[in-house]
Amino acid sequence: MPTAPVLEVRGLEVRWSRRGGPVPALRGLSFSVEADDVFCLVGESGSGKSLTALTLFDALPEGFSLAAGSVRLRGEEVAGTDAGRRGMAYVFQDPSSALNPVFAVGRQLESVHRARGGGGPSLVREALEAVAIPDPASRLRAYPHEFSGGMQQRLVIAMALLARPALLVADEPTTALDPTVQKRVLELLSRVARERGMAILLITHDFGVVAAMATRVGVLYAGRLVECAPASALFAEPLHPYTRMLLASRAEHGFQPIPGEVPSLLNPPAGCPFHPRCPHAMAVCREEFPSAAERPHRVVHCHLHPGHA
Amino acid sequence: MLEAEGIVKEFGAGGRRVRALKGVSLCVREGESVGLVGETGSGKTTLAKVMMGLIRPEGGSVRARGTPLESLTAAGRRRFRREFQMVFQQPLASLDPNFTVEQTLAEPLAVHAFPGDERQGRIRRTLEAVGLLPEVLEKWPAQLSGGQRQRVAIARGLILDPALLVLDEPVSALDLSVQAQVLHLLAGLRRGRGLTYLLVAHDMGVVEFLCDRVAVMYHGVVLEEGPVGEVWRGPLHPYTRRLLEARLPLEPGRGVGEAAAEAPPLPVWDRQPPLEEVRPGHRVAPAGP
């Protein structure tokens, strides 16, 4: 019997309740992350990429609620339950928000370690060594502000590693960092994942980061997962027009512009949410969201690629 | 056209003074587009603000069309404020939330005492130039999309018909699928109006697209400057090389590139070193102090 994926998300629906009635924020999201995956969720503002991560941790912001769907961690259902999320850890975009400014970092790491039921300080030092913080013993007495942005993000990753997670969820972990520092932190993440057999769900808007890190990629647009594929296939042959146009709008392809703007959560276009900006839009695109076309290892929701139904 | 020479700028007080600019010089000639790149703390935005007269330096001088800013007459200063405009990075923060788009665009015209009957026409023309429809005039910044806001910020920069525009990270706050539109808008405006640009950016692709020349800054000094294509394809300074190596190309399966990952930080200069001209217009600092 094949083992269950580290993370399996099926039919995730999140709703935003506001004056004037509820609006859908995530619509029918399905994807899975295997043990050796670095799964990248790519999207623009309002696409729902951070919301997806918050849903996994049962930490939706005020007004947002899970309406349907299943989240399985190593086969066990956790959506809508009080079940602990043991085995999953989170790294935010802004490291300074994850560190308490008034405590020495050693004390913060120890308290996380103890909360995880660990004994002795050995795990903390090991975690600091894993993230290549030089001279960890003396740095444990320092306060967060004494670390650079890149070093703070390493501390946050070290803190996440104390949970010995099977899955690390990292939301734009390097977006706030300078390019040379970003590269070091990404290198660190992929090394740690490799060494510990840890899967990563990496949320980003940067296709450069995707190319460097991803084994698989999910492309989000207006709360929908429009395409999901192995990284090599996605870059070689993007099937969804949105994916194709996003890649073409990068410097490497001469910044080819995409007309229009990202739709607002409040009034998403009917049918396929990309149709107002899509050069291939047909009548049907304005009316119904395309069902999934399943190819080997990949899925696309586009009327240009009809499903097998 | 706009020239900074030996600029020294310090922040903080007492024993905790930080030297943000350490004797930097930069020259922007009429009609060209110069990119200023560097990482956090390199001083690139500070230098741009000093050159716009928004921050007074402790040392060195800025000359606009040959005249030092501090010796401009009242009339000269007004002319400088009209001809040299800055578009800031965060359109939501730089647009007044209590001004409609129309008020935002009318304000500089009132400040510079444009005749009332000229104002409407100028606002319409500028709006059209940045690709916005007249119906946005009634809207508040919060009602606009990110791309529209950035277009309004650019329109405000253009409304007085400036000769030079300083653009501070003009697309980094925009959605990915909207960045290319705004870059093409900026390239077209420059061609159509013969504008001179000073662009502050961290994205080297953006600089290559919009600029003729680039200056690379690191901890308050310029380490290399020259024609963009030449510097990007044949970087001479180790720091420029490192910046270029930190780019993540759109090719999957290459990984992050581990060799350069743990390279030690480069030495920091305590004053601007002399630049050596290696090829015409391509100048570089020594590798280290």
XYZ file of C-alpha atoms in Angstrom, chain A:
309
model
C 0.000 0.000 0.000
C 1.486 3.378 -0.939
C 2.184 5.688 1.993
C -0.007 8.776 2.409
C 1.444 12.105 1.211
C 2.836 14.395 3.917
C 0.077 16.846 3.093
C -3.062 16.274 1.100
C -5.478 19.132 0.500
C -8.803 18.364 -1.194
C -11.570 20.744 -2.250
C -10.579 23.525 0.125
C -13.150 26.338 0.269
C -12.599 29.423 2.430
C -15.187 32.144 2.774
C -14.849 35.752 3.806
C -17.934 36.979 5.683
C -18.418 40.688 5.398
C -21.197 43.224 5.280
C -22.982 42.641 2.003
C -22.676 38.885 2.241
C -19.963 36.245 2.154
C -17.484 36.092 -0.717
C -15.396 33.066 -1.654
C -11.683 33.536 -0.955
C -10.399 30.055 -1.798
C -12.303 27.891 -4.228
C -11.883 24.150 -4.538
C -8.155 23.969 -3.900
C -6.636 20.495 -4.223
C -2.966 19.548 -4.123
C -0.627 17.235 -2.298
C 2.933 17.434 -1.052
C 5.062 14.287 -0.977
C 7.912 13.598 1.430
C 10.685 14.723 -0.900
C 8.794 17.648 -2.425
C 9.487 21.337 -2.401
C 5.999 22.362 -3.463
C 5.819 26.020 -4.522
C 2.519 27.829 -4.395
C 2.834 30.865 -6.682
C 0.397 33.733 -6.866
C -0.106 37.489 -6.830
C -1.789 39.635 -4.192
C -5.274 38.384 -3.393
C -4.688 35.014 -5.043
C -5.077 33.301 -1.674
C -1.583 31.901 -1.251
C -1.086 33.092 2.324
C -4.696 32.224 3.143
C -3.969 28.654 2.082
C -1.092 28.440 4.564
C -3.160 29.977 7.360
C -5.933 27.455 6.670
C -3.483 24.598 7.148
C -2.618 25.930 10.606
C -6.219 26.656 11.542
C -5.184 30.308 11.886
C -7.524 32.113 9.484
C -7.859 35.833 10.128
C -11.033 37.328 11.597
C -13.954 37.039 9.192
C -12.527 34.126 7.205
C -13.837 30.609 7.724
C -13.336 27.152 6.326
C -16.488 26.244 4.381
C -15.504 22.872 2.966
C -12.596 20.630 2.180
C -10.157 18.232 3.694
C -6.609 18.690 4.973
C -4.777 15.469 5.702
C -1.427 15.417 7.460
C 0.273 12.065 6.811
C -3.160 10.603 6.205
C -4.852 12.078 9.265
C -7.665 14.594 8.827
C -7.011 17.883 10.639
C -9.362 20.347 8.903
C -12.026 21.642 11.249
C -10.679 19.576 14.151
C -8.708 20.438 17.271
C -6.116 17.880 16.245
C -2.618 19.198 16.855
C -0.598 20.194 13.823
C 2.423 18.309 15.106
C 4.689 17.621 12.199
C 4.088 20.977 10.570
C 5.965 24.235 11.194
C 5.608 27.748 9.794
C 8.136 30.377 8.699
C 6.807 33.862 7.984
C 7.968 36.545 5.577
C 9.020 38.963 8.298
C 11.383 37.284 10.747
C 11.248 40.124 13.257
C 7.522 39.474 13.827
C 8.252 35.879 14.839
C 10.908 36.815 17.417
C 10.216 38.472 20.752
C 12.431 41.561 21.011
C 12.749 41.487 24.825
C 14.134 37.973 25.279
C 17.521 36.603 24.328
C 17.158 34.253 21.375
C 18.498 31.290 23.353
C 15.678 31.633 25.854
C 13.079 31.804 23.067
C 14.476 28.733 21.372
C 14.591 26.857 24.684
C 10.965 27.666 25.408
C 9.900 26.387 22.001
C 12.015 23.311 22.610
C 10.382 22.720 26.026
C 6.896 23.327 24.652
C 7.654 20.511 22.238
C 8.377 18.268 25.228
C 12.118 18.166 24.614
C 14.745 17.804 27.337
C 18.221 19.322 27.497
C 19.642 22.130 25.387
C 21.291 19.914 22.781
C 18.518 20.235 20.184
C 18.720 24.036 20.239
C 22.432 24.086 19.554
C 21.944 21.485 16.844
C 19.221 23.583 15.215
C 21.429 26.671 15.269
C 24.241 24.669 13.727
C 21.864 23.385 11.053
C 21.092 26.933 9.985
C 24.793 27.840 9.979
C 24.733 30.608 12.577
C 28.394 31.138 13.437
C 29.465 30.682 17.087
C 26.001 29.508 18.272
C 26.959 29.174 21.963
C 27.670 32.890 22.394
C 24.930 34.030 19.994
C 22.310 32.372 22.235
C 22.693 35.241 24.699
C 22.098 37.913 22.042
C 18.779 39.672 21.396
C 16.926 39.577 18.054
C 17.887 43.150 17.102
C 21.547 42.180 17.282
C 21.049 39.932 14.249
C 20.804 41.026 10.616
C 17.610 40.284 8.657
C 19.162 37.209 7.078
C 20.400 35.910 10.453
C 16.965 36.567 12.025
C 15.355 34.473 9.308
C 17.866 31.694 10.085
C 16.817 31.882 13.752
C 13.168 31.540 12.765
C 14.010 28.550 10.596
C 16.001 27.060 13.501
C 12.965 27.567 15.742
C 10.780 25.795 13.178
C 13.252 22.909 12.991
C 12.935 22.291 16.763
C 9.491 20.882 16.021
C 11.207 18.256 13.830
C 8.518 18.901 11.240
C 7.768 16.564 8.369
C 6.504 19.640 6.519
C 7.833 23.173 6.705
C 5.426 25.817 5.437
C 7.404 28.934 4.463
C 5.452 32.024 3.383
C 7.653 34.346 1.289
C 10.608 33.537 3.577
C 13.131 35.549 1.562
C 11.030 38.353 0.075
C 12.175 40.883 2.680
C 15.834 39.933 2.229
C 18.489 41.288 -0.118
C 19.275 39.116 -3.150
C 22.654 37.899 -1.898
C 21.145 37.048 1.505
C 18.086 35.472 -0.118
C 20.304 33.106 -2.010
C 22.027 31.953 1.184
C 18.741 31.398 3.033
C 17.269 29.428 0.111
C 20.404 27.301 -0.080
C 20.099 26.662 3.643
C 16.431 25.660 3.339
C 17.071 23.169 0.580
C 20.070 21.672 2.390
C 18.157 21.254 5.662
C 15.189 19.728 3.821
C 17.475 17.277 2.059
C 19.361 16.307 5.221
C 16.236 15.829 7.331
C 13.930 14.382 4.694
C 11.591 17.298 5.331
C 9.032 18.429 2.744
C 8.574 22.159 2.086
C 5.483 24.071 1.056
C 7.006 27.306 -0.199
C 4.753 30.268 -0.876
C 6.185 32.873 -3.220
C 5.402 35.325 -5.994
C 8.891 35.046 -7.500
C 9.381 32.600 -10.379
C 13.141 32.868 -9.860
C 12.678 31.339 -6.401
C 10.353 28.715 -7.909
C 12.909 27.757 -10.553
C 15.663 27.425 -7.965
C 13.684 25.468 -5.369
C 10.552 23.710 -6.630
C 9.983 20.088 -7.461
C 6.296 20.820 -8.044
C 4.399 24.064 -8.594
C 0.816 25.188 -8.038
C -0.289 28.432 -9.703
C -3.025 30.356 -7.889
C -5.200 33.048 -9.424
C -8.119 34.729 -7.659
C -8.523 31.927 -5.123
C -8.346 29.131 -7.701
C -5.527 26.718 -8.370
C -5.405 27.087 -12.169
C -2.419 24.882 -12.890
C -0.353 22.326 -11.004
C 2.684 20.578 -12.488
C 6.243 19.356 -11.906
C 8.563 22.379 -12.055
C 10.431 21.189 -15.135
C 7.186 20.648 -17.079
C 5.718 23.962 -15.957
C 8.694 25.989 -17.181
C 9.120 23.953 -20.369
C 5.442 23.893 -21.311
C 3.126 26.071 -19.251
C -0.430 25.027 -20.169
C -2.524 27.787 -18.623
C -2.381 31.142 -20.478
C -1.914 32.915 -17.128
C 1.174 30.826 -16.297
C 2.528 31.333 -19.798
C 1.968 35.101 -19.733
C 3.408 35.496 -16.226
C 6.607 33.777 -17.319
C 6.741 35.948 -20.450
C 6.356 39.093 -18.360
C 9.698 38.402 -16.658
C 12.959 40.158 -17.574
C 14.287 37.042 -19.318
C 11.500 37.318 -21.881
C 11.584 41.092 -22.341
C 8.842 42.073 -19.858
C 5.920 41.250 -22.183
C 2.991 43.053 -20.557
C -0.228 41.337 -19.465
C -3.259 43.586 -19.988
C -5.572 44.459 -17.100
C -5.216 44.038 -13.370
C -5.522 41.339 -10.725
C -9.243 40.994 -9.846
C -10.409 42.054 -6.418
C -11.673 39.490 -3.938
C -14.962 41.395 -3.804
C -16.026 40.993 -7.410
C -14.151 38.158 -9.081
C -15.071 37.687 -12.746
C -17.571 34.918 -13.473
C -16.411 31.744 -15.173
C -12.630 31.512 -15.436
C -11.267 34.409 -13.337
C -8.517 35.075 -15.885
C -10.875 35.486 -18.875
C -10.946 39.337 -18.901
C -7.163 39.362 -19.388
C -6.841 36.275 -21.549
C -6.157 36.613 -25.278
C -7.726 33.173 -25.882
C -10.973 33.830 -23.996
C -14.035 32.178 -25.558
C -17.722 32.522 -24.739
C -17.614 29.522 -22.425
C -14.764 31.094 -20.386
C -17.088 33.888 -19.281
C -19.639 31.404 -17.988
C -18.090 28.404 -16.365
C -14.908 27.612 -14.528
C -13.216 24.832 -16.497
C -13.083 21.396 -14.920
C -9.707 19.800 -14.335
C -7.847 18.370 -17.293
C -5.617 15.670 -15.843
C -2.396 14.939 -17.706
C 0.271 12.620 -16.355
C 1.531 14.353 -13.155
C -0.193 17.622 -13.946
C -3.553 19.351 -13.787
C -4.804 22.434 -15.585
C -8.115 24.294 -15.420
C -8.549 25.901 -18.831
C -11.134 25.526 -21.597
C -8.268 25.308 -24.090
C -7.420 22.006 -22.433
C -10.727 20.182 -22.013
C -10.968 17.529 -19.310
C -11.585 13.856 -19.943
C -15.101 13.912 -18.553
